[in-house]
Amino acid sequence: MPPLHTALLQSSGRPGDVAHNLRLLDDAAREAAATGAGLLACPELFLTGYAIGGDVHRLAETADGAGARAIAGIAAAHRIAILYGYPERAPQGERDAGDGRAMVHNSAQLIGPDGARLANYRKTHLFGCFEREWFTPGDRPVVQAELAGVRIGLLICYDVEFPENVRAHALAGTDLLLVPTAQMHPFQFVAESVIPVRAFENQMYLAYVNRVGEEGEFEFVGLSCLAGPDGVVRTRAGRSEQLVQAAVDPDFLKESRENNPYLHDRRPELYGHLA
C-alpha cells in the first residue's frame, strides 16, 4: 500500500478573521498538494483562532456551516484531505443547561479530497479555565475515518496527554492519530517527549499540529511533529510558521506491529480497577 504523505500546517492564522484563515489554508493546501501530500492537518481552532473568548458564540458554526463548506471547496479544488479545528455550535436541540444557548464544542473535522465530510470530533478533555468557561466537552472518545487505506483517528490537544485515550484508539485499530493542538509554554515537553512515546507504546503514527506565537494571554510553542510507531519523529517544525511533511507508511506500520508485543501482551483482566 502506498504511503500517505501528510502535511502539517503550523500556524495561528489571524484570530477572529475566518476569511483570512481560509485564504491561508487555501495557499497551504495548494503547496502541500503540489509536493504530493494527500492530507493536510491544521491546529486546534484554526478556523477562528484560539483566544476568541467572548466571540466564541458569534464565531461558532455547525459541522456543515459556512466554514466547513468553504474548506470542502478548498479540499476538492486541490484534491487533498484537510483536518481543521473550529468551534462547533451544536444543533438547536442541544442547549446549555446554564444559559439556554446552543452548546459550543471545541471540535475538529476531517474533509476528504472530494470535499465530503468524513469525521467530526468534539474534544473530550477541556484544558484550563478558559476552555471550561466557553466549551462543552464531547462524550465520544473514538472517532475514525478511512482515507487512502489508512484508518484515521482524531483527538484534540489535551486529550492526547491521557494514555487511556490513545490506547482506546490503538485497540480500535487507528493507524494515524491526528491531534490538532494549542500547546502552550511551558508544556513543550509534550511535543518533544510525550508524543513520540505515545506513538511507540500504541503502535501508530501520530501527527501533532500546533499553533505558534503569542495570542492573547497564551504563548504557543510550535514544535509540530509526526512520529512513527518506532518512536522516531519523521518531521518536526520549529518555533515559527511552517508547513512540514512526512510519510505515513502502512507497510512499515504492519511490520512494526508484528515486531512490537505491547498490544498483544496486554492482560486486560488486571486493569479493570483503573476505570
PDB file of C-alpha atoms in Angstrom:
ATOM      1  CA  MET A   1       0.000   0.000   0.000  1.00  0.00           C
ATOM      2  CA  PRO A   2       1.471   3.401  -0.934  1.00  0.00           C
ATOM      3  CA  PRO A   3       2.395   5.848   1.866  1.00  0.00           C
ATOM      4  CA  LEU A   4       0.030   8.655   2.772  1.00  0.00           C
ATOM      5  CA  HIS A   5       2.088  11.837   2.602  1.00  0.00           C
ATOM      6  CA  THR A   6       0.858  14.081   5.392  1.00  0.00           C
ATOM      7  CA  ALA A   7       1.473  17.826   5.695  1.00  0.00           C
ATOM      8  CA  LEU A   8       1.258  19.748   8.975  1.00  0.00           C
ATOM      9  CA  LEU A   9       0.385  23.446   8.885  1.00  0.00           C
ATOM     10  CA  GLN A  10       1.907  25.110  11.945  1.00  0.00           C
ATOM     11  CA  SER A  11       0.161  28.465  12.098  1.00  0.00           C
ATOM     12  CA  SER A  12      -2.119  30.539  14.291  1.00  0.00           C
ATOM     13  CA  GLY A  13      -3.603  32.397  11.366  1.00  0.00           C
ATOM     14  CA  ARG A  14      -5.334  35.605  12.402  1.00  0.00           C
ATOM     15  CA  PRO A  15      -7.622  35.215  15.448  1.00  0.00           C
ATOM     16  CA  GLY A  16     -11.180  36.274  14.738  1.00  0.00           C
ATOM     17  CA  ASP A  17     -10.628  36.587  10.972  1.00  0.00           C
ATOM     18  CA  VAL A  18     -12.127  33.497   9.358  1.00  0.00           C
ATOM     19  CA  ALA A  19     -11.759  34.845   5.808  1.00  0.00           C
ATOM     20  CA  HIS A  20      -8.021  35.390   6.293  1.00  0.00           C
ATOM     21  CA  ASN A  21      -7.561  31.929   7.779  1.00  0.00           C
ATOM     22  CA  LEU A  22      -9.393  30.339   4.859  1.00  0.00           C
ATOM     23  CA  ARG A  23      -7.083  32.116   2.404  1.00  0.00           C
ATOM     24  CA  LEU A  24      -4.062  30.896   4.370  1.00  0.00           C
ATOM     25  CA  LEU A  25      -5.452  27.369   4.317  1.00  0.00           C
ATOM     26  CA  ASP A  26      -6.056  27.544   0.569  1.00  0.00           C
ATOM     27  CA  ASP A  27      -2.422  28.551  -0.008  1.00  0.00           C
ATOM     28  CA  ALA A  28      -1.158  25.757   2.263  1.00  0.00           C
ATOM     29  CA  ALA A  29      -3.384  23.171   0.567  1.00  0.00           C
ATOM     30  CA  ARG A  30      -2.105  24.230  -2.839  1.00  0.00           C
ATOM     31  CA  GLU A  31       1.517  23.985  -1.685  1.00  0.00           C
ATOM     32  CA  ALA A  32       1.043  20.667   0.106  1.00  0.00           C
ATOM     33  CA  ALA A  33      -0.790  19.073  -2.824  1.00  0.00           C
ATOM     34  CA  ALA A  34       1.909  20.254  -5.240  1.00  0.00           C
ATOM     35  CA  THR A  35       4.518  18.338  -3.226  1.00  0.00           C
ATOM     36  CA  GLY A  36       2.460  15.137  -3.226  1.00  0.00           C
ATOM     37  CA  ALA A  37       0.648  15.328   0.112  1.00  0.00           C
ATOM     38  CA  GLY A  38      -2.715  13.596   0.347  1.00  0.00           C
ATOM     39  CA  LEU A  39      -3.613  15.049   3.748  1.00  0.00           C
ATOM     40  CA  LEU A  40      -3.172  18.477   5.337  1.00  0.00           C
ATOM     41  CA  ALA A  41      -3.662  18.847   9.101  1.00  0.00           C
ATOM     42  CA  CYS A  42      -4.198  22.220  10.829  1.00  0.00           C
ATOM     43  CA  PRO A  43      -4.052  23.247  14.512  1.00  0.00           C
ATOM     44  CA  GLU A  44      -6.757  23.413  17.163  1.00  0.00           C
ATOM     45  CA  LEU A  45      -9.436  26.064  16.477  1.00  0.00           C
ATOM     46  CA  PHE A  46      -7.577  27.080  13.311  1.00  0.00           C
ATOM     47  CA  LEU A  47     -10.684  28.391  11.563  1.00  0.00           C
ATOM     48  CA  THR A  48     -11.345  31.142  14.110  1.00  0.00           C
ATOM     49  CA  GLY A  49      -8.311  31.414  16.368  1.00  0.00           C
ATOM     50  CA  TYR A  50      -7.951  30.060  19.905  1.00  0.00           C
ATOM     51  CA  ALA A  51      -8.068  33.144  22.159  1.00  0.00           C
ATOM     52  CA  ILE A  52     -11.502  34.290  20.987  1.00  0.00           C
ATOM     53  CA  GLY A  53     -13.151  34.398  24.432  1.00  0.00           C
ATOM     54  CA  GLY A  54     -16.454  36.254  24.269  1.00  0.00           C
ATOM     55  CA  ASP A  55     -16.601  35.816  20.495  1.00  0.00           C
ATOM     56  CA  VAL A  56     -16.944  32.042  20.771  1.00  0.00           C
ATOM     57  CA  HIS A  57     -20.718  32.023  20.262  1.00  0.00           C
ATOM     58  CA  ARG A  58     -20.533  34.543  17.422  1.00  0.00           C
ATOM     59  CA  LEU A  59     -17.843  32.624  15.544  1.00  0.00           C
ATOM     60  CA  ALA A  60     -19.123  29.110  16.237  1.00  0.00           C
ATOM     61  CA  GLU A  61     -20.817  27.233  13.417  1.00  0.00           C
ATOM     62  CA  THR A  62     -22.450  23.868  12.894  1.00  0.00           C
ATOM     63  CA  ALA A  63     -20.456  20.983  11.417  1.00  0.00           C
ATOM     64  CA  ASP A  64     -21.947  21.758   7.999  1.00  0.00           C
ATOM     65  CA  GLY A  65     -21.632  25.527   8.326  1.00  0.00           C
ATOM     66  CA  ALA A  66     -20.101  28.140   6.029  1.00  0.00           C
ATOM     67  CA  GLY A  67     -16.521  27.392   7.094  1.00  0.00           C
ATOM     68  CA  ALA A  68     -16.999  23.677   6.503  1.00  0.00           C
ATOM     69  CA  ARG A  69     -18.405  24.345   3.033  1.00  0.00           C
ATOM     70  CA  ALA A  70     -15.513  26.669   2.190  1.00  0.00           C
ATOM     71  CA  ILE A  71     -12.941  24.102   3.328  1.00  0.00           C
ATOM     72  CA  ALA A  72     -14.736  21.377   1.379  1.00  0.00           C
ATOM     73  CA  GLY A  73     -14.276  23.549  -1.709  1.00  0.00           C
ATOM     74  CA  ILE A  74     -10.567  24.014  -0.958  1.00  0.00           C
ATOM     75  CA  ALA A  75     -10.082  20.268  -0.418  1.00  0.00           C
ATOM     76  CA  ALA A  76     -11.857  19.388  -3.665  1.00  0.00           C
ATOM     77  CA  ALA A  77     -10.036  22.069  -5.660  1.00  0.00           C
ATOM     78  CA  HIS A  78      -6.620  20.745  -4.625  1.00  0.00           C
ATOM     79  CA  ARG A  79      -7.608  17.072  -4.250  1.00  0.00           C
ATOM     80  CA  ILE A  80      -6.278  16.874  -0.712  1.00  0.00           C
ATOM     81  CA  ALA A  81      -7.948  15.835   2.553  1.00  0.00           C
ATOM     82  CA  ILE A  82      -7.994  18.530   5.249  1.00  0.00           C
ATOM     83  CA  LEU A  83      -8.292  18.320   9.031  1.00  0.00           C
ATOM     84  CA  TYR A  84      -9.095  21.609  10.781  1.00  0.00           C
ATOM     85  CA  GLY A  85     -10.143  22.773  14.233  1.00  0.00           C
ATOM     86  CA  TYR A  86     -13.150  25.034  14.829  1.00  0.00           C
ATOM     87  CA  PRO A  87     -15.748  25.985  17.473  1.00  0.00           C
ATOM     88  CA  GLU A  88     -18.786  23.828  16.727  1.00  0.00           C
ATOM     89  CA  ARG A  89     -22.250  25.103  17.525  1.00  0.00           C
ATOM     90  CA  ALA A  90     -24.367  22.113  18.476  1.00  0.00           C
ATOM     91  CA  PRO A  91     -27.727  21.573  16.747  1.00  0.00           C
ATOM     92  CA  GLN A  92     -30.674  23.544  18.068  1.00  0.00           C
ATOM     93  CA  GLY A  93     -31.871  20.638  20.181  1.00  0.00           C
ATOM     94  CA  GLU A  94     -28.679  20.623  22.255  1.00  0.00           C
ATOM     95  CA  ARG A  95     -28.888  23.520  24.703  1.00  0.00           C
ATOM     96  CA  ASP A  96     -26.630  24.569  27.548  1.00  0.00           C
ATOM     97  CA  ALA A  97     -28.365  23.973  30.859  1.00  0.00           C
ATOM     98  CA  GLY A  98     -26.866  27.168  32.287  1.00  0.00           C
ATOM     99  CA  ASP A  99     -27.875  29.908  29.860  1.00  0.00           C
ATOM    100  CA  GLY A 100     -30.108  28.170  27.319  1.00  0.00           C
ATOM    101  CA  ARG A 101     -27.843  28.960  24.367  1.00  0.00           C
ATOM    102  CA  ALA A 102     -26.714  26.306  21.911  1.00  0.00           C
ATOM    103  CA  MET A 103     -23.749  24.393  23.294  1.00  0.00           C
ATOM    104  CA  VAL A 104     -20.352  25.033  21.694  1.00  0.00           C
ATOM    105  CA  HIS A 105     -17.738  22.302  21.382  1.00  0.00           C
ATOM    106  CA  ASN A 106     -14.032  22.556  20.650  1.00  0.00           C
ATOM    107  CA  SER A 107     -14.096  20.363  17.546  1.00  0.00           C
ATOM    108  CA  ALA A 108     -12.014  19.036  14.682  1.00  0.00           C
ATOM    109  CA  GLN A 109     -13.381  17.962  11.314  1.00  0.00           C
ATOM    110  CA  LEU A 110     -11.843  15.849   8.566  1.00  0.00           C
ATOM    111  CA  ILE A 111     -12.815  16.668   4.987  1.00  0.00           C
ATOM    112  CA  GLY A 112     -11.983  14.234   2.197  1.00  0.00           C
ATOM    113  CA  PRO A 113     -10.189  15.107  -1.067  1.00  0.00           C
ATOM    114  CA  ASP A 114     -13.569  15.155  -2.804  1.00  0.00           C
ATOM    115  CA  GLY A 115     -14.986  17.660  -0.316  1.00  0.00           C
ATOM    116  CA  ALA A 116     -17.032  15.108   1.640  1.00  0.00           C
ATOM    117  CA  ARG A 117     -17.172  15.413   5.432  1.00  0.00           C
ATOM    118  CA  LEU A 118     -15.547  12.223   6.776  1.00  0.00           C
ATOM    119  CA  ALA A 119     -15.437  12.669  10.561  1.00  0.00           C
ATOM    120  CA  ASN A 120     -16.173  15.217  13.264  1.00  0.00           C
ATOM    121  CA  TYR A 121     -14.749  15.001  16.790  1.00  0.00           C
ATOM    122  CA  ARG A 122     -15.562  17.036  19.912  1.00  0.00           C
ATOM    123  CA  LYS A 123     -12.751  17.499  22.432  1.00  0.00           C
ATOM    124  CA  THR A 124     -13.472  15.341  25.482  1.00  0.00           C
ATOM    125  CA  HIS A 125     -10.900  16.732  27.949  1.00  0.00           C
ATOM    126  CA  LEU A 126     -11.022  20.520  28.244  1.00  0.00           C
ATOM    127  CA  PHE A 127      -7.880  22.282  29.483  1.00  0.00           C
ATOM    128  CA  GLY A 128      -7.881  25.159  31.943  1.00  0.00           C
ATOM    129  CA  CYS A 129     -10.423  27.755  33.000  1.00  0.00           C
ATOM    130  CA  PHE A 130     -10.610  29.326  29.523  1.00  0.00           C
ATOM    131  CA  GLU A 131     -11.821  26.201  27.760  1.00  0.00           C
ATOM    132  CA  ARG A 132     -14.121  25.125  30.571  1.00  0.00           C
ATOM    133  CA  GLU A 133     -15.786  28.539  30.530  1.00  0.00           C
ATOM    134  CA  TRP A 134     -16.571  28.599  26.825  1.00  0.00           C
ATOM    135  CA  PHE A 135     -16.869  24.982  25.648  1.00  0.00           C
ATOM    136  CA  THR A 136     -18.847  21.854  26.457  1.00  0.00           C
ATOM    137  CA  PRO A 137     -16.819  18.605  26.430  1.00  0.00           C
ATOM    138  CA  GLY A 138     -17.690  15.893  23.954  1.00  0.00           C
ATOM    139  CA  ASP A 139     -18.582  12.375  25.054  1.00  0.00           C
ATOM    140  CA  ARG A 140     -17.445  10.197  22.139  1.00  0.00           C
ATOM    141  CA  PRO A 141     -13.875   9.009  22.803  1.00  0.00           C
ATOM    142  CA  VAL A 142     -13.025   7.326  19.493  1.00  0.00           C
ATOM    143  CA  VAL A 143     -13.877   8.907  16.144  1.00  0.00           C
ATOM    144  CA  GLN A 144     -12.357   7.413  12.987  1.00  0.00           C
ATOM    145  CA  ALA A 145     -12.466   7.594   9.196  1.00  0.00           C
ATOM    146  CA  GLU A 146     -10.811   5.749   6.321  1.00  0.00           C
ATOM    147  CA  LEU A 147      -8.526   7.663   3.960  1.00  0.00           C
ATOM    148  CA  ALA A 148      -6.428   6.071   1.221  1.00  0.00           C
ATOM    149  CA  GLY A 149      -6.436   2.741   3.057  1.00  0.00           C
ATOM    150  CA  VAL A 150      -5.328   4.336   6.347  1.00  0.00           C
ATOM    151  CA  ARG A 151      -7.584   4.355   9.402  1.00  0.00           C
ATOM    152  CA  ILE A 152      -7.524   7.911  10.725  1.00  0.00           C
ATOM    153  CA  GLY A 153      -8.368   8.760  14.343  1.00  0.00           C
ATOM    154  CA  LEU A 154      -8.987  12.192  15.881  1.00  0.00           C
ATOM    155  CA  LEU A 155      -8.123  13.724  19.260  1.00  0.00           C
ATOM    156  CA  ILE A 156      -7.510  17.350  20.256  1.00  0.00           C
ATOM    157  CA  CYS A 157      -4.561  18.687  22.284  1.00  0.00           C
ATOM    158  CA  TYR A 158      -5.049  17.835  25.995  1.00  0.00           C
ATOM    159  CA  ASP A 159      -6.851  14.605  25.015  1.00  0.00           C
ATOM    160  CA  VAL A 160      -3.584  13.012  23.881  1.00  0.00           C
ATOM    161  CA  GLU A 161      -1.997  13.539  27.293  1.00  0.00           C
ATOM    162  CA  PHE A 162      -4.318  10.903  28.760  1.00  0.00           C
ATOM    163  CA  PRO A 163      -2.864   7.446  27.963  1.00  0.00           C
ATOM    164  CA  GLU A 164      -6.332   5.900  28.027  1.00  0.00           C
ATOM    165  CA  ASN A 165      -7.465   7.986  25.059  1.00  0.00           C
ATOM    166  CA  VAL A 166      -4.624   6.912  22.797  1.00  0.00           C
ATOM    167  CA  ARG A 167      -4.841   3.279  23.911  1.00  0.00           C
ATOM    168  CA  ALA A 168      -8.551   3.294  23.055  1.00  0.00           C
ATOM    169  CA  HIS A 169      -7.579   4.344  19.530  1.00  0.00           C
ATOM    170  CA  ALA A 170      -4.914   1.650  19.350  1.00  0.00           C
ATOM    171  CA  LEU A 171      -7.427  -1.012  20.348  1.00  0.00           C
ATOM    172  CA  ALA A 172      -9.873   0.352  17.751  1.00  0.00           C
ATOM    173  CA  GLY A 173      -7.240  -0.029  15.024  1.00  0.00           C
ATOM    174  CA  THR A 174      -6.268   3.596  14.414  1.00  0.00           C
ATOM    175  CA  ASP A 175      -3.248   3.781  12.083  1.00  0.00           C
ATOM    176  CA  LEU A 176      -2.722   7.551  12.088  1.00  0.00           C
ATOM    177  CA  LEU A 177      -3.893   9.654  15.028  1.00  0.00           C
ATOM    178  CA  LEU A 178      -4.329  13.327  14.117  1.00  0.00           C
ATOM    179  CA  VAL A 179      -4.083  15.731  17.049  1.00  0.00           C
ATOM    180  CA  PRO A 180      -4.657  19.421  16.295  1.00  0.00           C
ATOM    181  CA  THR A 181      -3.359  21.303  19.313  1.00  0.00           C
ATOM    182  CA  ALA A 182      -2.800  24.652  21.000  1.00  0.00           C
ATOM    183  CA  GLN A 183       0.177  23.658  23.137  1.00  0.00           C
ATOM    184  CA  MET A 184       1.402  26.465  25.371  1.00  0.00           C
ATOM    185  CA  HIS A 185       4.586  27.415  27.187  1.00  0.00           C
ATOM    186  CA  PRO A 186       5.881  25.838  29.445  1.00  0.00           C
ATOM    187  CA  PHE A 187       4.480  22.454  28.351  1.00  0.00           C
ATOM    188  CA  GLN A 188       6.650  21.914  25.274  1.00  0.00           C
ATOM    189  CA  PHE A 189       7.844  18.591  26.704  1.00  0.00           C
ATOM    190  CA  VAL A 190       4.564  17.137  25.431  1.00  0.00           C
ATOM    191  CA  ALA A 191       5.565  17.797  21.826  1.00  0.00           C
ATOM    192  CA  GLU A 192       9.174  16.851  22.441  1.00  0.00           C
ATOM    193  CA  SER A 193       8.760  13.687  24.536  1.00  0.00           C
ATOM    194  CA  VAL A 194       5.194  12.548  25.141  1.00  0.00           C
ATOM    195  CA  ILE A 195       4.100  12.370  21.508  1.00  0.00           C
ATOM    196  CA  PRO A 196       6.882  10.028  20.270  1.00  0.00           C
ATOM    197  CA  VAL A 197       6.304   7.766  23.289  1.00  0.00           C
ATOM    198  CA  ARG A 198       2.543   7.669  22.664  1.00  0.00           C
ATOM    199  CA  ALA A 199       3.189   6.632  19.060  1.00  0.00           C
ATOM    200  CA  PHE A 200       5.591   3.869  20.143  1.00  0.00           C
ATOM    201  CA  GLU A 201       3.594   2.421  23.026  1.00  0.00           C
ATOM    202  CA  ASN A 202       0.418   2.301  20.923  1.00  0.00           C
ATOM    203  CA  GLN A 203       1.986   1.286  17.603  1.00  0.00           C
ATOM    204  CA  MET A 204       0.617   4.014  15.384  1.00  0.00           C
ATOM    205  CA  TYR A 205       1.623   7.155  13.554  1.00  0.00           C
ATOM    206  CA  LEU A 206       0.793  10.309  15.483  1.00  0.00           C
ATOM    207  CA  ALA A 207       0.598  13.806  13.997  1.00  0.00           C
ATOM    208  CA  TYR A 208       0.632  16.685  16.492  1.00  0.00           C
ATOM    209  CA  VAL A 209      -0.126  20.047  14.847  1.00  0.00           C
ATOM    210  CA  ASN A 210       0.392  23.134  16.969  1.00  0.00           C
ATOM    211  CA  ARG A 211      -0.270  26.846  16.916  1.00  0.00           C
ATOM    212  CA  VAL A 212       2.689  29.203  17.245  1.00  0.00           C
ATOM    213  CA  GLY A 213       3.477  32.608  18.730  1.00  0.00           C
ATOM    214  CA  GLU A 214       1.584  34.856  21.143  1.00  0.00           C
ATOM    215  CA  GLU A 215      -2.180  35.062  21.120  1.00  0.00           C
ATOM    216  CA  GLY A 216      -3.929  36.961  23.886  1.00  0.00           C
ATOM    217  CA  GLU A 217      -2.634  35.607  27.201  1.00  0.00           C
ATOM    218  CA  PHE A 218      -1.207  32.475  25.560  1.00  0.00           C
ATOM    219  CA  GLU A 219       2.214  31.709  24.093  1.00  0.00           C
ATOM    220  CA  PHE A 220       2.122  28.715  21.755  1.00  0.00           C
ATOM    221  CA  VAL A 221       5.344  26.759  21.357  1.00  0.00           C
ATOM    222  CA  GLY A 222       5.081  25.271  17.855  1.00  0.00           C
ATOM    223  CA  LEU A 223       7.206  22.095  17.576  1.00  0.00           C
ATOM    224  CA  SER A 224       4.567  20.291  15.488  1.00  0.00           C
ATOM    225  CA  CYS A 225       5.652  16.779  14.622  1.00  0.00           C
ATOM    226  CA  LEU A 226       4.744  13.458  13.067  1.00  0.00           C
ATOM    227  CA  ALA A 227       6.070  10.443  14.983  1.00  0.00           C
ATOM    228  CA  GLY A 228       6.148   6.833  13.812  1.00  0.00           C
ATOM    229  CA  PRO A 229       5.360   3.556  15.609  1.00  0.00           C
ATOM    230  CA  ASP A 230       9.091   3.148  16.285  1.00  0.00           C
ATOM    231  CA  GLY A 231       9.053   6.358  18.346  1.00  0.00           C
ATOM    232  CA  VAL A 232      11.113   8.188  15.726  1.00  0.00           C
ATOM    233  CA  VAL A 233       9.971  11.674  14.742  1.00  0.00           C
ATOM    234  CA  ARG A 234       9.689  11.833  10.950  1.00  0.00           C
ATOM    235  CA  THR A 235       9.373  15.613  10.754  1.00  0.00           C
ATOM    236  CA  ARG A 236       9.354  18.452  13.254  1.00  0.00           C
ATOM    237  CA  ALA A 237       8.645  22.140  12.878  1.00  0.00           C
ATOM    238  CA  GLY A 238      10.446  24.835  14.830  1.00  0.00           C
ATOM    239  CA  ARG A 239       9.016  27.872  16.609  1.00  0.00           C
ATOM    240  CA  SER A 240       7.754  29.758  13.542  1.00  0.00           C
ATOM    241  CA  GLU A 241       5.004  29.447  10.937  1.00  0.00           C
ATOM    242  CA  GLN A 242       5.848  26.385   8.862  1.00  0.00           C
ATOM    243  CA  LEU A 243       4.455  23.717   6.577  1.00  0.00           C
ATOM    244  CA  VAL A 244       6.229  20.383   7.125  1.00  0.00           C
ATOM    245  CA  GLN A 245       5.553  16.967   5.642  1.00  0.00           C
ATOM    246  CA  ALA A 246       6.283  13.284   6.264  1.00  0.00           C
ATOM    247  CA  ALA A 247       5.075   9.914   5.018  1.00  0.00           C
ATOM    248  CA  VAL A 248       2.739   7.536   6.834  1.00  0.00           C
ATOM    249  CA  ASP A 249       3.799   4.101   5.580  1.00  0.00           C
ATOM    250  CA  PRO A 250       1.196   1.327   6.114  1.00  0.00           C
ATOM    251  CA  ASP A 251       3.720  -1.401   5.272  1.00  0.00           C
ATOM    252  CA  PHE A 252       6.192  -0.161   7.893  1.00  0.00           C
ATOM    253  CA  LEU A 253       3.336   0.108  10.401  1.00  0.00           C
ATOM    254  CA  LYS A 254       2.298  -3.502   9.746  1.00  0.00           C
ATOM    255  CA  GLU A 255       5.871  -4.729  10.234  1.00  0.00           C
ATOM    256  CA  SER A 256       6.304  -2.657  13.385  1.00  0.00           C
ATOM    257  CA  ARG A 257       3.107  -4.062  14.903  1.00  0.00           C
ATOM    258  CA  GLU A 258       4.259  -7.601  14.174  1.00  0.00           C
ATOM    259  CA  ASN A 259       7.563  -6.969  15.954  1.00  0.00           C
ATOM    260  CA  ASN A 260       6.301  -4.976  18.944  1.00  0.00           C
ATOM    261  CA  PRO A 261       4.474  -7.067  21.578  1.00  0.00           C
ATOM    262  CA  TYR A 262       2.841  -4.285  23.628  1.00  0.00           C
ATOM    263  CA  LEU A 263      -0.733  -4.689  22.425  1.00  0.00           C
ATOM    264  CA  HIS A 264      -0.506  -8.461  22.139  1.00  0.00           C
ATOM    265  CA  ASP A 265       0.955  -8.918  25.633  1.00  0.00           C
ATOM    266  CA  ARG A 266      -1.645  -6.837  27.456  1.00  0.00           C
ATOM    267  CA  ARG A 267      -3.569  -8.506  30.308  1.00  0.00           C
ATOM    268  CA  PRO A 268      -6.868  -6.584  30.389  1.00  0.00           C
ATOM    269  CA  GLU A 269      -8.215  -8.713  33.244  1.00  0.00           C
ATOM    270  CA  LEU A 270      -5.737  -6.942  35.531  1.00  0.00           C
ATOM    271  CA  TYR A 271      -6.750  -3.409  34.577  1.00  0.00           C
ATOM    272  CA  GLY A 272     -10.442  -3.302  35.422  1.00  0.00           C
ATOM    273  CA  HIS A 273      -9.931  -1.261  38.590  1.00  0.00           C
ATOM    274  CA  LEU A 274      -8.433   1.593  36.514  1.00  0.00           C
ATOM    275  CA  ALA A 275     -11.916   2.553  35.363  1.00  0.00           C
TER     276      ALA A 275
END
